[in-house]
Amino acid sequence: MVLADPMVDDDTLLARIANGDRGAFTLLATRHSARALSVAQRVLNNAAEADEVVQEAWVKVWTKAGQWEAGGSARFSTWLHRVVVNLCIDRRRKQGFEALEDAPDVPDPSPAAGTLIARRQMSDTIAAALAELPERQRVAIALCYYEEMSAAEAGRSLDLSVPAVESLLARARRALRGRLTALGITGVGEDEE
């Protein structure tokens, strides 16, 4: 049965997926794949590997849908992000780290080349500084700043308390500010602490 109603909640979709409803699976995947992929790309810094991780996460959703507790303490999206983050961490541990210089650049069709070059250089500098952070700090930054999760949502995804997430974020901001200041970039994130 294909579901046409996008207002069906995630818990209902998961119950239908547990009964083999492919339409429910398609709707749930359509609803959450973009954010899951964004999280994976931020953590892995590799679009192809991020895509593989998200596909693996959806296989877990399909096979574990019957175990989902509707109305539980976590939302489905939080659980999915946790699965994606854990798969990313597992993948990085197995394969080691890829040098940032080896990551392909994503072409940008925007016409303002000078502005885009300056933004790209700043983005690359920040990405390099982020890549030097410890893994848990990097994941906390990705979830809270790039995916705009609250500290509570990120904490549930990482299985950490809110104060622990806030501590990771504070240490990460200090470390990033120090690295960027050493490169002559000042004023970054000063209003956040």
CSV table of C-alpha atoms in Angstrom, one decimal:
chain,number,residue,atom,x,y,z
A,1,MET,CA,0.0,0.0,0.0
A,2,VAL,CA,1.5,3.3,-1.0
A,3,LEU,CA,0.9,6.2,1.4
A,4,ALA,CA,-0.1,9.5,-0.1
A,5,ASP,CA,-0.6,11.3,3.2
A,6,PRO,CA,2.6,13.0,4.2
A,7,MET,CA,1.0,13.9,7.6
A,8,VAL,CA,1.3,10.3,8.8
A,9,ASP,CA,3.6,10.3,11.8
A,10,ASP,CA,6.8,8.4,12.0
A,11,ASP,CA,5.6,5.9,14.6
A,12,THR,CA,2.7,4.9,12.3
A,13,LEU,CA,5.0,4.5,9.4
A,14,LEU,CA,7.4,2.3,11.4
A,15,ALA,CA,4.5,0.1,12.5
A,16,ARG,CA,3.6,-0.3,8.8
A,17,ILE,CA,7.2,-1.0,7.8
A,18,ALA,CA,7.3,-3.7,10.4
A,19,ASN,CA,4.5,-5.4,8.4
A,20,GLY,CA,6.4,-5.1,5.2
A,21,ASP,CA,4.8,-1.9,3.8
A,22,ARG,CA,7.2,-0.6,1.2
A,23,GLY,CA,5.2,2.6,0.6
A,24,ALA,CA,5.6,3.5,4.3
A,25,PHE,CA,9.3,2.9,4.0
A,26,THR,CA,9.6,5.1,0.9
A,27,LEU,CA,7.7,7.9,2.7
A,28,LEU,CA,9.8,7.7,5.8
A,29,ALA,CA,13.0,7.5,3.8
A,30,THR,CA,12.0,10.5,1.7
A,31,ARG,CA,11.1,12.4,4.9
A,32,HIS,CA,14.5,11.9,6.7
A,33,SER,CA,17.2,11.0,4.1
A,34,ALA,CA,18.4,14.5,3.4
A,35,ARG,CA,19.2,15.4,7.0
A,36,ALA,CA,20.7,11.9,7.6
A,37,LEU,CA,22.9,12.3,4.5
A,38,SER,CA,24.0,15.8,5.7
A,39,VAL,CA,25.0,14.5,9.1
A,40,ALA,CA,27.0,11.7,7.5
A,41,GLN,CA,28.8,14.0,5.0
A,42,ARG,CA,29.8,16.4,7.8
A,43,VAL,CA,31.2,13.5,9.9
A,44,LEU,CA,32.9,11.6,7.1
A,45,ASN,CA,33.8,14.5,4.7
A,46,ASN,CA,33.2,12.1,1.8
A,47,ALA,CA,29.9,12.1,-0.2
A,48,ALA,CA,30.2,8.6,-1.5
A,49,GLU,CA,30.9,7.1,1.9
A,50,ALA,CA,28.2,9.2,3.5
A,51,ASP,CA,25.7,7.8,0.9
A,52,GLU,CA,26.7,4.3,1.8
A,53,VAL,CA,26.3,4.9,5.5
A,54,VAL,CA,22.8,6.3,5.0
A,55,GLN,CA,21.8,3.3,2.9
A,56,GLU,CA,23.1,1.0,5.6
A,57,ALA,CA,21.1,3.0,8.2
A,58,TRP,CA,18.0,2.5,6.1
A,59,VAL,CA,18.6,-1.2,5.9
A,60,LYS,CA,18.7,-1.2,9.8
A,61,VAL,CA,15.4,0.7,9.8
A,62,TRP,CA,13.8,-1.9,7.5
A,63,THR,CA,15.1,-4.8,9.6
A,64,LYS,CA,14.5,-3.3,13.0
A,65,ALA,CA,11.2,-1.5,12.5
A,66,GLY,CA,9.3,-4.1,14.5
A,67,GLN,CA,11.5,-3.3,17.5
A,68,TRP,CA,10.5,0.4,17.5
A,69,GLU,CA,8.6,1.6,20.6
A,70,ALA,CA,6.0,4.1,19.5
A,71,GLY,CA,5.8,7.0,21.9
A,72,GLY,CA,9.1,6.2,23.5
A,73,SER,CA,11.5,8.7,24.9
A,74,ALA,CA,13.3,9.4,21.6
A,75,ARG,CA,11.9,10.6,18.3
A,76,PHE,CA,12.6,8.5,15.2
A,77,SER,CA,14.8,11.2,13.7
A,78,THR,CA,17.0,11.3,16.8
A,79,TRP,CA,17.4,7.5,16.7
A,80,LEU,CA,18.2,7.6,13.0
A,81,HIS,CA,20.8,10.3,13.5
A,82,ARG,CA,22.4,8.2,16.3
A,83,VAL,CA,22.5,5.2,14.0
A,84,VAL,CA,24.1,7.3,11.2
A,85,VAL,CA,26.7,8.8,13.6
A,86,ASN,CA,27.6,5.4,15.0
A,87,LEU,CA,28.0,4.0,11.5
A,88,CYS,CA,30.2,6.9,10.5
A,89,ILE,CA,32.4,6.5,13.5
A,90,ASP,CA,32.7,2.7,12.9
A,91,ARG,CA,33.6,3.4,9.2
A,92,ARG,CA,36.3,6.0,10.2
A,93,ARG,CA,37.8,3.6,12.7
A,94,LYS,CA,37.9,0.8,10.2
A,95,GLN,CA,39.4,2.7,7.3
A,96,GLY,CA,41.4,5.4,9.1
A,97,PHE,CA,41.4,9.0,8.1
A,98,GLU,CA,41.5,10.3,4.6
A,99,ALA,CA,43.6,13.4,4.1
A,100,LEU,CA,41.5,16.5,3.5
A,101,GLU,CA,43.5,17.3,0.4
A,102,ASP,CA,42.3,14.1,-1.2
A,103,ALA,CA,38.6,15.0,-0.8
A,104,PRO,CA,37.1,16.2,-4.1
A,105,ASP,CA,35.8,19.7,-4.4
A,106,VAL,CA,32.1,20.1,-5.1
A,107,PRO,CA,31.6,22.3,-8.1
A,108,ASP,CA,29.5,25.5,-7.5
A,109,PRO,CA,27.6,27.0,-10.4
A,110,SER,CA,27.2,30.5,-8.7
A,111,PRO,CA,28.4,33.4,-10.9
A,112,ALA,CA,30.3,35.5,-8.3
A,113,ALA,CA,33.7,33.8,-8.6
A,114,GLY,CA,35.7,36.1,-6.3
A,115,THR,CA,33.2,35.9,-3.5
A,116,LEU,CA,32.9,32.1,-3.9
A,117,ILE,CA,36.7,31.7,-3.8
A,118,ALA,CA,37.0,33.7,-0.6
A,119,ARG,CA,34.1,31.7,0.9
A,120,ARG,CA,35.6,28.4,-0.3
A,121,GLN,CA,39.0,29.3,1.3
A,122,MET,CA,37.3,30.2,4.6
A,123,SER,CA,35.2,27.0,4.4
A,124,ASP,CA,38.3,24.9,3.7
A,125,THR,CA,40.2,26.5,6.5
A,126,ILE,CA,37.3,25.8,8.9
A,127,ALA,CA,36.9,22.3,7.6
A,128,ALA,CA,40.6,21.6,8.2
A,129,ALA,CA,40.3,23.0,11.7
A,130,LEU,CA,37.2,20.9,12.3
A,131,ALA,CA,39.0,17.8,11.0
A,132,GLU,CA,41.7,18.3,13.7
A,133,LEU,CA,39.2,18.2,16.5
A,134,PRO,CA,38.6,15.0,18.5
A,135,GLU,CA,35.9,12.9,16.9
A,136,ARG,CA,33.2,13.5,19.6
A,137,GLN,CA,33.7,17.3,19.5
A,138,ARG,CA,33.5,17.2,15.7
A,139,VAL,CA,30.3,15.2,15.8
A,140,ALA,CA,28.8,17.6,18.4
A,141,ILE,CA,29.6,20.6,16.2
A,142,ALA,CA,28.1,18.9,13.1
A,143,LEU,CA,24.9,18.0,14.9
A,144,CYS,CA,24.4,21.3,16.8
A,145,TYR,CA,25.7,23.9,14.3
A,146,TYR,CA,25.3,22.3,10.9
A,147,GLU,CA,22.2,20.3,11.6
A,148,GLU,CA,20.7,22.8,14.0
A,149,MET,CA,19.9,20.2,16.7
A,150,SER,CA,19.4,21.4,20.2
A,151,ALA,CA,22.0,20.1,22.8
A,152,ALA,CA,19.2,17.8,24.1
A,153,GLU,CA,18.6,16.3,20.7
A,154,ALA,CA,22.4,15.9,20.0
A,155,GLY,CA,22.8,14.4,23.5
A,156,ARG,CA,20.2,11.7,22.7
A,157,SER,CA,21.9,11.0,19.3
A,158,LEU,CA,25.2,10.7,21.1
A,159,ASP,CA,23.9,9.0,24.2
A,160,LEU,CA,25.3,11.9,26.3
A,161,SER,CA,23.8,14.3,28.8
A,162,VAL,CA,23.0,17.9,27.8
A,163,PRO,CA,25.9,19.2,30.0
A,164,ALA,CA,28.3,16.7,28.4
A,165,VAL,CA,27.2,18.0,24.9
A,166,GLU,CA,27.6,21.6,26.0
A,167,SER,CA,31.1,20.8,27.4
A,168,LEU,CA,32.1,19.2,24.1
A,169,LEU,CA,30.8,22.2,22.2
A,170,ALA,CA,32.7,24.7,24.5
A,171,ARG,CA,35.9,22.8,24.1
A,172,ALA,CA,35.5,22.5,20.4
A,173,ARG,CA,34.8,26.2,20.0
A,174,ARG,CA,37.9,27.1,22.1
A,175,ALA,CA,40.0,24.7,20.0
A,176,LEU,CA,38.7,26.1,16.7
A,177,ARG,CA,39.1,29.7,17.8
A,178,GLY,CA,42.7,28.9,18.8
A,179,ARG,CA,43.5,27.3,15.5
A,180,LEU,CA,41.8,30.0,13.4
A,181,THR,CA,43.5,32.8,15.5
A,182,ALA,CA,46.9,31.1,14.8
A,183,LEU,CA,46.1,31.4,11.1
A,184,GLY,CA,45.3,35.1,11.5
A,185,ILE,CA,41.5,34.7,11.5
A,186,THR,CA,40.0,36.6,14.4
A,187,GLY,CA,36.6,37.4,15.8
A,188,VAL,CA,35.2,33.9,15.0
A,189,GLY,CA,32.6,32.8,17.6
A,190,GLU,CA,33.5,35.4,20.2
A,191,ASP,CA,29.8,36.2,20.9
A,192,GLU,CA,29.1,32.6,21.7
A,193,GLU,CA,30.8,32.3,25.0
